Tab-separated table of C-alpha atoms in Angstrom:
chain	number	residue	atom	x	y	z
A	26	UNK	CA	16.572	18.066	16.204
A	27	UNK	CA	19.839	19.477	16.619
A	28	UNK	CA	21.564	22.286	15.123
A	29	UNK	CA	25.645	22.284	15.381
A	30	UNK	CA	27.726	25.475	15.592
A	31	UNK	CA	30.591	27.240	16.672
A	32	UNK	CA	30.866	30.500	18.140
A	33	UNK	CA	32.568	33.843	16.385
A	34	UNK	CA	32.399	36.944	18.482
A	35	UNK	CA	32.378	40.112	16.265
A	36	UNK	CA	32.718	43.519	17.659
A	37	UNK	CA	32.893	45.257	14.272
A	38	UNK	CA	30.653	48.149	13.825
A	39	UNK	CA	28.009	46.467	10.565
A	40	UNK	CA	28.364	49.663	8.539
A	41	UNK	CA	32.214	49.310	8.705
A	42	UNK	CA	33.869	47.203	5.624
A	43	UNK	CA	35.776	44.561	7.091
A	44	UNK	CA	39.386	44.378	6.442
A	45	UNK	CA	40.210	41.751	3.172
A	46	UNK	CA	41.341	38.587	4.891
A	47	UNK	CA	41.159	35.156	3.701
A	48	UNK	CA	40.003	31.829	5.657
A	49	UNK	CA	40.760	28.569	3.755
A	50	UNK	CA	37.428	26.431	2.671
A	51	UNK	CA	37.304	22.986	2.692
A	52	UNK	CA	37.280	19.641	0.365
A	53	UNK	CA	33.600	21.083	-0.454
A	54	UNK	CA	34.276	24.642	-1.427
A	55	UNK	CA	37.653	24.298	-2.959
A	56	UNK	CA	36.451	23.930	-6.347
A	57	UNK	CA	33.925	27.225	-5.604
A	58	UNK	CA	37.135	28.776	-4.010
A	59	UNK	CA	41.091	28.430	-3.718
A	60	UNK	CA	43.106	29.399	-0.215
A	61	UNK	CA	46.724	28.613	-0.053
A	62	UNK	CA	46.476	27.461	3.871
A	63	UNK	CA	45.695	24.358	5.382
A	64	UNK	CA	41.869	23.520	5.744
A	65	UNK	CA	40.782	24.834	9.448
A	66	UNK	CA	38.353	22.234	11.015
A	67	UNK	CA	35.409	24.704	11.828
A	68	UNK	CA	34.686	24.481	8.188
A	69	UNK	CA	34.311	21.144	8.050
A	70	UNK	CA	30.428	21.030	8.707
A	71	UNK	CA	27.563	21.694	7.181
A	72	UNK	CA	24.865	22.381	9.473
A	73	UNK	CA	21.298	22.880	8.381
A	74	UNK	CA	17.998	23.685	9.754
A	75	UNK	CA	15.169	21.561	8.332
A	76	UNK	CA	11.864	22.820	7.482
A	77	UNK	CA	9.179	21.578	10.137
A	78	UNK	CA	5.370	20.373	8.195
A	79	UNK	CA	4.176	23.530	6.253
A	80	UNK	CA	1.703	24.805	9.331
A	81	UNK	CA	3.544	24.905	11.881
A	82	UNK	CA	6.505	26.816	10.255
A	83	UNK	CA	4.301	29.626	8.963
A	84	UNK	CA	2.709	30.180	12.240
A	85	UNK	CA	5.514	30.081	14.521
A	86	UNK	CA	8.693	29.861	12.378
A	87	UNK	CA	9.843	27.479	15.338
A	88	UNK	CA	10.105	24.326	13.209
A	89	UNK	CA	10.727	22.135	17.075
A	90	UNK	CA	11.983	23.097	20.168
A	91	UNK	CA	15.899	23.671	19.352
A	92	UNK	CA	18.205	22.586	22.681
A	93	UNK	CA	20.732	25.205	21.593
A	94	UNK	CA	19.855	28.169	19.658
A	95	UNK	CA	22.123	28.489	16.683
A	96	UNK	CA	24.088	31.549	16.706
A	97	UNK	CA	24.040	34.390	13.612
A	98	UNK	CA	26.880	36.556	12.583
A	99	UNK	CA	25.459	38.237	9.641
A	100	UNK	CA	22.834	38.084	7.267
A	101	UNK	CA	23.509	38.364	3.608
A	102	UNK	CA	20.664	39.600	0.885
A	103	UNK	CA	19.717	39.111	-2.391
A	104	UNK	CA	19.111	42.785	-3.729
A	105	UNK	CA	16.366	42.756	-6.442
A	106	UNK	CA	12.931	41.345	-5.232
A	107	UNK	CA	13.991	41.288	-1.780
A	108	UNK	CA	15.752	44.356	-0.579
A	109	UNK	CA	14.021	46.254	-3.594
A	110	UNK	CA	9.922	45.536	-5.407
A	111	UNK	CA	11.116	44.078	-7.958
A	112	UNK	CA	10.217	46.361	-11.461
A	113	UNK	CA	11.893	44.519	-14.115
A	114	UNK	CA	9.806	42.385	-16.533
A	115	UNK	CA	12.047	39.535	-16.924
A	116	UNK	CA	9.819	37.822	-19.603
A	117	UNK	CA	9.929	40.500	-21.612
A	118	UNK	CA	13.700	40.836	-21.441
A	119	UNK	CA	14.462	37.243	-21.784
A	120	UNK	CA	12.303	37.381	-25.197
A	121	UNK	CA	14.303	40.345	-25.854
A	122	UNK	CA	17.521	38.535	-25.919
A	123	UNK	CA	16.356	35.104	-27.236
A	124	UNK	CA	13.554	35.478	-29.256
A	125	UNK	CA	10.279	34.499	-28.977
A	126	UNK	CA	10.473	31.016	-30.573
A	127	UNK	CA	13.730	30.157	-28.457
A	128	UNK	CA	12.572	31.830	-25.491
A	129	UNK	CA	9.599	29.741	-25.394
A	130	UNK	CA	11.796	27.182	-26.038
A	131	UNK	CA	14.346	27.314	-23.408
A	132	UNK	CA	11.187	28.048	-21.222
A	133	UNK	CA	9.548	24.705	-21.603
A	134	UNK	CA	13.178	23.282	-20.922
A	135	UNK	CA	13.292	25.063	-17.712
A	136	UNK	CA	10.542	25.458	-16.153
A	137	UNK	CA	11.714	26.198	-12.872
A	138	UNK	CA	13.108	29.827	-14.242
A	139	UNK	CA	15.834	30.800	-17.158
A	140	UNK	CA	19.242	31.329	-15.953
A	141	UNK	CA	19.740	34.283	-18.862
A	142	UNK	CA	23.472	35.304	-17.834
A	143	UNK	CA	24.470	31.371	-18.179
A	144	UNK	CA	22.355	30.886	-21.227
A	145	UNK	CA	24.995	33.412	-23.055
A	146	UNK	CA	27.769	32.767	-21.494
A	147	UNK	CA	28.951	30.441	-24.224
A	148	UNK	CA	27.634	33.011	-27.154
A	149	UNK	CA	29.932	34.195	-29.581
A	150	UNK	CA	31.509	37.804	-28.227
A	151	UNK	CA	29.622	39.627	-30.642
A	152	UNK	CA	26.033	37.710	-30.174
A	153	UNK	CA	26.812	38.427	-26.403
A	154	UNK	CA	27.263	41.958	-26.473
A	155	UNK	CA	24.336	42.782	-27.930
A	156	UNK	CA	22.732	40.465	-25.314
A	157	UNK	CA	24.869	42.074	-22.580
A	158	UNK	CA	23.349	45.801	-24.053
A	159	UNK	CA	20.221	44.327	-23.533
A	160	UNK	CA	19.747	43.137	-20.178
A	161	UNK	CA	21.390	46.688	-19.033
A	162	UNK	CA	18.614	48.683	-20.800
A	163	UNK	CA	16.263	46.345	-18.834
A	164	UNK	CA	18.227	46.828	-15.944
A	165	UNK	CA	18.310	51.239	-16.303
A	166	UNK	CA	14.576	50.707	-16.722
A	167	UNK	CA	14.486	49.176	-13.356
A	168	UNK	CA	16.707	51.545	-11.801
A	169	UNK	CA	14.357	54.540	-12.655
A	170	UNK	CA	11.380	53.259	-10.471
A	171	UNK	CA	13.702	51.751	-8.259
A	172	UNK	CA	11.342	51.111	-4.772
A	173	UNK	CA	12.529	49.904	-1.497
A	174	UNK	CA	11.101	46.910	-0.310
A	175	UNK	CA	8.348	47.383	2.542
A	176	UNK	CA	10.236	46.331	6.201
A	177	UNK	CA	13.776	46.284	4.453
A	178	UNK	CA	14.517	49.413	6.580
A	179	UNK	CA	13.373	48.481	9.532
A	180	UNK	CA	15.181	45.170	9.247
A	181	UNK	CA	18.417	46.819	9.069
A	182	UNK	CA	17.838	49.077	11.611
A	183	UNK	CA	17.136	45.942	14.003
A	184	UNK	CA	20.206	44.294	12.614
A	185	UNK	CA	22.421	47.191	13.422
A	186	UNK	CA	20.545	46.982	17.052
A	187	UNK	CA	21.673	43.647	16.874
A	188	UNK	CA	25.185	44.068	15.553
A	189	UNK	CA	24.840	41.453	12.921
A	190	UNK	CA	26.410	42.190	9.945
A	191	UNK	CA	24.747	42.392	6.572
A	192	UNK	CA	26.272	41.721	3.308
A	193	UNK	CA	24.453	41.982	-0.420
A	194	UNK	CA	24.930	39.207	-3.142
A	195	UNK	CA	23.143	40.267	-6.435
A	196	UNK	CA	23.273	39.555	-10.085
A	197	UNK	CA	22.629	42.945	-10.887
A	198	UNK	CA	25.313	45.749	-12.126
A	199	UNK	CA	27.740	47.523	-9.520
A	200	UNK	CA	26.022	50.655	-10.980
A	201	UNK	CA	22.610	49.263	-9.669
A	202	UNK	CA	23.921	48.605	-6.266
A	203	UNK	CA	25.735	52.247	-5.767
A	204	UNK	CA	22.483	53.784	-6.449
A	205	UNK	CA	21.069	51.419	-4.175
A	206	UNK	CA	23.017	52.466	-1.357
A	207	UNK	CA	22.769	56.438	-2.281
A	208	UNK	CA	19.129	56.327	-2.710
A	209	UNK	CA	18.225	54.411	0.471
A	210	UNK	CA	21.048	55.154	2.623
A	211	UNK	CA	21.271	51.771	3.643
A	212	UNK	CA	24.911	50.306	2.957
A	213	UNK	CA	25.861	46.765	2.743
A	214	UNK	CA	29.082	45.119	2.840
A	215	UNK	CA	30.872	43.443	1.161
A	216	UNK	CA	28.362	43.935	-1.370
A	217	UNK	CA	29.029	41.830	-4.314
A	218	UNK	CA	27.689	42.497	-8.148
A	219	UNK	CA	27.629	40.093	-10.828
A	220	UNK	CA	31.268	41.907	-11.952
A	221	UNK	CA	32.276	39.043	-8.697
A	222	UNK	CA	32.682	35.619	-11.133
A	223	UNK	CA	31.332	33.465	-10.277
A	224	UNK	CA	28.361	34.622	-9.696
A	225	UNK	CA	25.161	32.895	-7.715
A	226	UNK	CA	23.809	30.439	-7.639
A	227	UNK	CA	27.493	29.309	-7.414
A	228	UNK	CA	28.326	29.363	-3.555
A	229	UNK	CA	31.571	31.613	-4.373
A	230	UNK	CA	30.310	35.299	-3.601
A	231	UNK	CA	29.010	33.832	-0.175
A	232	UNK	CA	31.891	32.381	1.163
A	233	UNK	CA	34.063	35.197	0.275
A	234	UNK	CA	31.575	36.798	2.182
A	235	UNK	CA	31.627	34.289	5.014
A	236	UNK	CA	35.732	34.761	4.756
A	237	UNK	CA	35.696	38.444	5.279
A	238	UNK	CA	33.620	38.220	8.136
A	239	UNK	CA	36.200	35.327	9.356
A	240	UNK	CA	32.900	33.519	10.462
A	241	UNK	CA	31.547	30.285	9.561
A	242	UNK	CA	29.220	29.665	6.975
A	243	UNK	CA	26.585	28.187	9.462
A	244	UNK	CA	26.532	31.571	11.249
A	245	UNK	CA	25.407	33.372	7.965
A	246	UNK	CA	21.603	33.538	7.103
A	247	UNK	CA	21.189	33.848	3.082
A	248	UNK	CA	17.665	35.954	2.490
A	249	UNK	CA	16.218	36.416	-1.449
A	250	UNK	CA	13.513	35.820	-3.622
A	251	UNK	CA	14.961	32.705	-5.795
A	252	UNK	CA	14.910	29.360	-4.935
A	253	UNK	CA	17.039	27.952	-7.711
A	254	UNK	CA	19.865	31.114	-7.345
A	255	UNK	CA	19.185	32.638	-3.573
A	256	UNK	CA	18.477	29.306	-1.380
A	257	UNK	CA	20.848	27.165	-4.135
A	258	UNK	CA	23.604	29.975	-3.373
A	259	UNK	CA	23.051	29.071	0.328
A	260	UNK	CA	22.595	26.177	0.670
A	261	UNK	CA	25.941	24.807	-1.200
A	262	UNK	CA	27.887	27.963	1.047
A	263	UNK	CA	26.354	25.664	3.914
A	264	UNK	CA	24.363	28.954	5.391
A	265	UNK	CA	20.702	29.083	6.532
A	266	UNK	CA	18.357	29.566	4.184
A	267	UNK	CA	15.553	32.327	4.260
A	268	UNK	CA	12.989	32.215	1.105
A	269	UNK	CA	11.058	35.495	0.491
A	270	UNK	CA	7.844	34.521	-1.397
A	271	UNK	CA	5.227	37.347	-1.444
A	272	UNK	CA	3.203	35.761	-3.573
A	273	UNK	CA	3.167	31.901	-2.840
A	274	UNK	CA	4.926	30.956	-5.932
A	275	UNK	CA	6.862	28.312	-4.088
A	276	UNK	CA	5.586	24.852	-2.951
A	277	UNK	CA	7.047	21.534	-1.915
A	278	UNK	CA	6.836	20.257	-5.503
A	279	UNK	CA	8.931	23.392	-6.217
A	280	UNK	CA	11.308	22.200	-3.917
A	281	UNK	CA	10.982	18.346	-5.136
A	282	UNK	CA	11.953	19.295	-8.471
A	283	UNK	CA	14.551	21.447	-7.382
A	284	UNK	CA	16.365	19.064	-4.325
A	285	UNK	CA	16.322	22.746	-2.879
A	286	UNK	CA	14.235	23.196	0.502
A	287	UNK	CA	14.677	26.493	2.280
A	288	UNK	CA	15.336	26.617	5.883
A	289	UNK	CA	12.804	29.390	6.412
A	290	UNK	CA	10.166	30.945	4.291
A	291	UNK	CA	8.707	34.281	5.043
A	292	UNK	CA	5.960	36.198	2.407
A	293	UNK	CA	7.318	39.843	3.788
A	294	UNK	CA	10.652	41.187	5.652
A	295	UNK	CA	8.313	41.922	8.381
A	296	UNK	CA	8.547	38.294	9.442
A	297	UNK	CA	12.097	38.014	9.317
A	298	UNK	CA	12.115	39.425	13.138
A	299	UNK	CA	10.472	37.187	15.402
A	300	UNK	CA	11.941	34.258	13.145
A	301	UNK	CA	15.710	35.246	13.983
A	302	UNK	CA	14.857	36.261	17.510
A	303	UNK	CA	12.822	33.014	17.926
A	304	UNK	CA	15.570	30.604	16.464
A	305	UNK	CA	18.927	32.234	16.699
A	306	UNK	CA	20.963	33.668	19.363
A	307	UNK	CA	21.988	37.163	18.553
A	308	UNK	CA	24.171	38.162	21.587
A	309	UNK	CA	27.179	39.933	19.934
């Protein structure tokens, strides 16, 4: 099984924000994305790495023996559920903002999980401020027990070792993600809100993210909690795909009903190491 790739050396310091620059995106991503220059060809694949039988990726993470081990540029999070426990009862805001007949409702339509923010987008202005108002009590709930998630810190520590960059994709508030990065003193950039339209599972905020960098989308590792925004996010960017599931909600039927199958899925951070030292090269 091979994995394709092209090398990007980066000497930039992870902690530093990269300066704004702009790489155009191909046929693909140029309806996520518009770049006034000509298409460059290193964006023209879209190389993946596909999930070995069930076993044999959760013991080793080595899904076969690779010829040529991929190299990573950065790794890009998903903040709520992965880089922090997750706190907020979603049920209970969903009914919140619905209802409970048309929450159940729009429940047994999508079974897979409610896309709220999409669900109102098309809400009169009114009907979707109140919704807005909401979600962000939900959301200042959340950030008063706000917990880092076990082996987050030690993860960034090895990726600063490393000198892989990490970015932060989230459909939480800016305001979340400050006090994120003041509370933990762990900083993430770009770091991208849902103020950044469009947001996930829409491959936009990762490829600007992949453009800042000025590396390839194949060099970038997505890492969160949701198949259907996190892995959906990366896998139309074209990254690889890491699935967090602490509690085994995920299966192949999951994945069936989705068309979404993760590259990688890991039940705690911890994990995260020996899978990118075991399938990536991470010389700088």
């Amino acid at each position: 099984m091979t994995h394709t790739h092209t090398s990007l050396a980066l000497h930039q310091n992870p902690k530093t924000p990269p300066p704004q620059t702009s790489i155009p995106i191909n046929s693909t991503h140029r309806k996520y994305l518009s770049f006034p220059s000509p298409m460059p060809s290193f964006l023209l694949s879209k190389s993946f790495i596909h999930l070995a039988p069930k076993s044999l990726l959760f013991n080793q993470f080595s899904m076969s023996a690779l010829p040529t081990k991929s190299r990573l540029r950065g790794v890009v999070f998903d903040m709520d559920g992965t880089l922090t426990v997750p706190v907020i009862d979603f049920a209970a805001m969903y009914r919140a903002v619905l209802g409970v007949d048309e929450y159940k409702r729009v429940k047994a339509e999508n079974p897979s999980g409610i896309d709220i923010l999409h669900h109102i987008e098309n809400w009169s202005p009114d009907k979707q401020q109140i919704a807005y108002q909401i979600i962000a009590d939900y959301e200042k709930q959340g950030l008063d027990r706000l917990q880092i998630m076990p082996g987050a810190a030690e993860l960034c520590d090895f990726l600063d070792r490393k000198k892989i960059r990490r970015g932060l994709i989230t459909r939480n508030v800016k305001e979340s993600v400050d006090l994120f990065h003041q509370r933990f003193g762990m900083m993430f950039s770009p770091a991208l809100s849902r103020e950044f339209r469009p947001y996930k599972p829409n491959p936009a905020p990762l490829l600007h993210i992949c453009s800042t960098w000025e590396v390839q989308p194949n060099e970038v590792m997505m890492v969160g909690d949701s198949l259907k925004d996190d892995v959906a996010c990366g896998k139309q960017a074209g990254a690889v795909t890491c699935l967090l599931d602490e509690k085994e909600r995920y299966g192949s039927e999951d994945f069936a009903k989705l068309d979404l199958t993760p590259d990688f899925k890991v039940s705690s951070l911890n994990e995260v190491y020996s899978l990118l030292e075991s399938n990536f090269d991470l010389t700088p």
